[in-house]
Amino acid sequence: MKRRNDSRKGMSLVEITIVLVVLLVIFGAVFLFFSRGTEHFEFARRQNELTTIGRFALEEITDEIIYAGYMPKGGWDNDEWHPVEIADNGQFEFYADWEGSKKPLLDTDYRLIALAGERFFIADHTGAVRYVGINITSLEFGYLDELCNPLPEPLDADDRDLVRHVQISIELSDTWGNQTYSIEVHTTISPRNLGMNHDINPAFFPPPDLNGLVVFNVPGTGEDHDPTEDELLMINRLLFWGLSVEILNDDEMETYDYIGKGINLIVLRHRDAAGVFPHPDVLNNPLLDAPLEVPVVTLNARDAADIFLMGSAYSEQMNLQMTPANNWHPVNRDLPGGLFEIFDVYTPASTGMQSVLDSMIYNSPGDTLLTYSEDLNNLSGVCVRDEVTQHRRIHFSAHDASEYTTDGGWQMFYNVIVWGIGEPPSEWGDLLESEDFENPDDYTDVGPGYTGDSWCHLVSESVDIPEATDAGYTDPIMRFNHVYWLRNKNQGGFLEVSTDSLVWDRIEYKTILDPDYYKIVCGPDYPGGMINTYREKSDGYNYPVKMEWDTVEVDLEDYAGETLWFRFVFGAVPIPSNNQDGYVIDNFSVWANSNATGLDERIDSWGDDFFLWKHDIHESDTLLWTDNWSYLDLNDIDEFYPAAWGKAWTTWGTVTYIGPWSHGGIHNSWEIGVTALFWPKPDPQPTPLNGRHYAGNALTFNEGYYYPNEASWLMSERYDMATTLSYEFIRFVFYRCVGLAPMDDGWVHVGFSTDTIPPNPYDLSEWVEVRRYDGENQKVWEYEGTPPEYYLDVSDEFKDEGTGMDYYWILFSLISGPNLERGGWNIDNIEVYGANSI
């Protein structure tokens, strides 16, 4: 039998040893990989946790340091106020009046920040200590001045007053297993109250924080930025005022997404050698169809002239002083001195330069000169194109910020920025309701129109009519222009003449030489009875196709040798519709033919200033009629009128308010809209930020006189009490200029109701009195109240009378005595605020 050959064979001892070694190596590598990976993961995780701990610790002390220097409320001077007590490498001590209402500083107003036991400690002078953070092994403070230059340590008392920015570097360490790991965290804090207010005066309250993002144009190419010393100063001020700043050079300005980034303001830099911004189409040219709706401030006069068409010429001038051109404008608020007084924009004897417009181009909506050089009135300091929309473009000529004075140049720069970017948040709390009388949906500007039962006259100054002699004058005539549209038969106007200004004779139509003489009889309800008047429409009136003057000539031959006064009488009873009817009359003159020259010569001394002519309610035993004559810029009433017509006497009213506020009463003199006559003069225009409209008494008639024996009111729209329920304090804020005679009174009331019907405005006993004005005579616009409150506290009224009510109203009233007085109420920017602390 043959045996089978078996090829199977066992592993030798050597082979088994080799396999085991290989497997052990693999298992060891895998084990090492997982163990080391877990260790590295845990190490990284713990480092990240340490970084988070450091960030939270820095955030807490940042919240303390950010208020460093907040000063007591007045009563300190620069020699007494030194907000930084200690500024060492390892500790920082300062004080701040956090409540903002105490004169003497308390021990609780101090803060000392240092390191102890691997934690920050924050202590005051009462012994109270609060600890922040863990694992902090090193703390190092650094201190910078206004230009971000390091201040040499140790800081002496003078250097501590220069601290503007505080650098903080901390190191955090911990161990895991046998390893020690650490991280470093850094930050820089710029306390908003260090330096700026101290440099001005501690009694100067910190400005309210501004909100917004500003693009500031600086030199540089590519991604490099090379701001000048003056630009750095301006940028630091913007940051101090609470704004965020994006610094861009010319290259970056061309492609930047201004809309997508939500930019609120653009500042274009000043340029040497008459340079100009290289990308004008990116920003705005008034001729473009869709200019960028972001306000722009240019420090360069050529930009203002070439890009924004503000002027025709520009130059660089060493003008150290400025004068407000429009003292009422927000740009000129808080400037030193009084009305129209000179103030320093640069430090006296400095080399500061201004980039100025040598001329202004006035285009609608117009360029407004706000300040000008003290020596040369035609050189602009600040001017603006288009105040109304977000297309606003501002030229600010003073660009050498290192030369600015603290209360002139810097104040004006702040005013420009505030006005350009919008008002800062309110110090009074949350705005609940407001009325500035500027809502375009609340106004109608369709055609001209009159209001009320009109029976009034306009009286000329006297004129001497010469005798008809061979050596003198012949054929005297009186000439004027008019345009009218009077469709109601109870409307009309006519002319009277007097030789003593006491007894008046009606000029009959037969002496009127023009073909448009008054020959249409009025209706029986016309105030003057059924007489012939100018009525229907003048030949030159064909609204809205054309608007032209008609010239009227009156034969005065029968009055030769007399001294004459002329009086034009207008009467109208309102028709029950919204028809816009009225009368315009202008360009009065008296002419005669000279025998010496054979030419017509003007013989009156009136000139073109007809504003001085008198107007009043016409002869009547009752005061139920209204004097509606107003001396107005016709283009402001209705843009259809040629601007060249300028001002004229008219019974066509100004823009009429049709919004939710209402007014009425006995002999109501309340008006809401554009003023034509104002007392006191000049009209200080309360807030051009909000346009020109406000509410007041006798804005456009009676030369600013309100009615005798008047009892009238202005009532707000209905406000919902639900908006006030979450607030402990309710405040009324409004801008006002009030002038009341000693026997006259003005009131502010608030009224409540559970339904939508307000208390009776004719019965003040149904209202809650908030404030009474008796014999007030205030000739400037101010906020209601005493600085720094500027408000009426109505919290108790809302708690006592408003509990359980659903709605409330605000009521302004005027009650006058028997005399005709000038002034009355003038009110704007009425606001209601809610707050939970005062």
mmCIF file of N, CA and C in Angstrom, residues 58 61-63 65-67 164-168 187-191:
data_model
loop_
_atom_site.group_PDB
_atom_site.id
_atom_site.type_symbol
_atom_site.label_atom_id
_atom_site.label_comp_id
_atom_site.label_asym_id
_atom_site.label_seq_id
_atom_site.Cartn_x
_atom_site.Cartn_y
_atom_site.Cartn_z
ATOM 1 N N LEU A 58 -13.104 89.535 30.557
ATOM 2 C CA LEU A 58 -12.838 90.839 29.943
ATOM 3 C C LEU A 58 -14.130 91.603 29.700
ATOM 4 N N ILE A 61 -15.303 93.308 33.032
ATOM 5 C CA ILE A 61 -14.581 94.519 33.453
ATOM 6 C C ILE A 61 -14.696 95.610 32.390
ATOM 7 N N THR A 62 -14.907 95.220 31.132
ATOM 8 C CA THR A 62 -15.178 96.228 30.105
ATOM 9 C C THR A 62 -16.432 97.012 30.441
ATOM 10 N N ASP A 63 -17.461 96.304 30.929
ATOM 11 C CA ASP A 63 -18.709 96.981 31.307
ATOM 12 C C ASP A 63 -18.488 97.987 32.426
ATOM 13 N N ILE A 65 -15.293 99.584 32.992
ATOM 14 C CA ILE A 65 -14.353 100.615 32.536
ATOM 15 C C ILE A 65 -14.982 101.534 31.499
ATOM 16 N N ILE A 66 -15.957 101.030 30.736
ATOM 17 C CA ILE A 66 -16.535 101.849 29.674
ATOM 18 C C ILE A 66 -17.147 103.136 30.204
ATOM 19 N N TYR A 67 -17.541 103.152 31.508
ATOM 20 C CA TYR A 67 -18.155 104.342 32.104
ATOM 21 C C TYR A 67 -17.155 105.186 32.885
ATOM 22 N N ARG A 164 -7.159 108.116 27.257
ATOM 23 C CA ARG A 164 -8.361 108.032 26.439
ATOM 24 C C ARG A 164 -8.746 106.597 26.110
ATOM 25 N N HIS A 165 -7.777 105.703 26.038
ATOM 26 C CA HIS A 165 -8.016 104.306 25.704
ATOM 27 C C HIS A 165 -7.222 103.442 26.684
ATOM 28 N N VAL A 166 -7.794 102.308 27.033
ATOM 29 C CA VAL A 166 -7.167 101.398 27.997
ATOM 30 C C VAL A 166 -7.002 100.034 27.338
ATOM 31 N N GLN A 167 -5.741 99.573 27.239
ATOM 32 C CA GLN A 167 -5.454 98.240 26.720
ATOM 33 C C GLN A 167 -5.374 97.251 27.886
ATOM 34 N N ILE A 168 -5.928 96.065 27.683
ATOM 35 C CA ILE A 168 -5.882 95.024 28.713
ATOM 36 C C ILE A 168 -5.371 93.741 28.078
ATOM 37 N N THR A 187 -7.790 93.061 24.708
ATOM 38 C CA THR A 187 -8.847 93.970 24.254
ATOM 39 C C THR A 187 -8.405 95.406 24.511
ATOM 40 N N THR A 188 -9.053 96.340 23.822
ATOM 41 C CA THR A 188 -8.833 97.772 24.047
ATOM 42 C C THR A 188 -10.184 98.422 24.278
ATOM 43 N N ILE A 189 -10.274 99.210 25.332
ATOM 44 C CA ILE A 189 -11.521 99.883 25.701
ATOM 45 C C ILE A 189 -11.332 101.383 25.528
ATOM 46 N N SER A 190 -12.328 102.030 24.941
ATOM 47 C CA SER A 190 -12.300 103.488 24.774
ATOM 48 C C SER A 190 -13.463 104.085 25.559
ATOM 49 N N PRO A 191 -13.266 104.355 26.846
ATOM 50 C CA PRO A 191 -14.367 104.930 27.648
ATOM 51 C C PRO A 191 -14.864 106.223 27.020
#
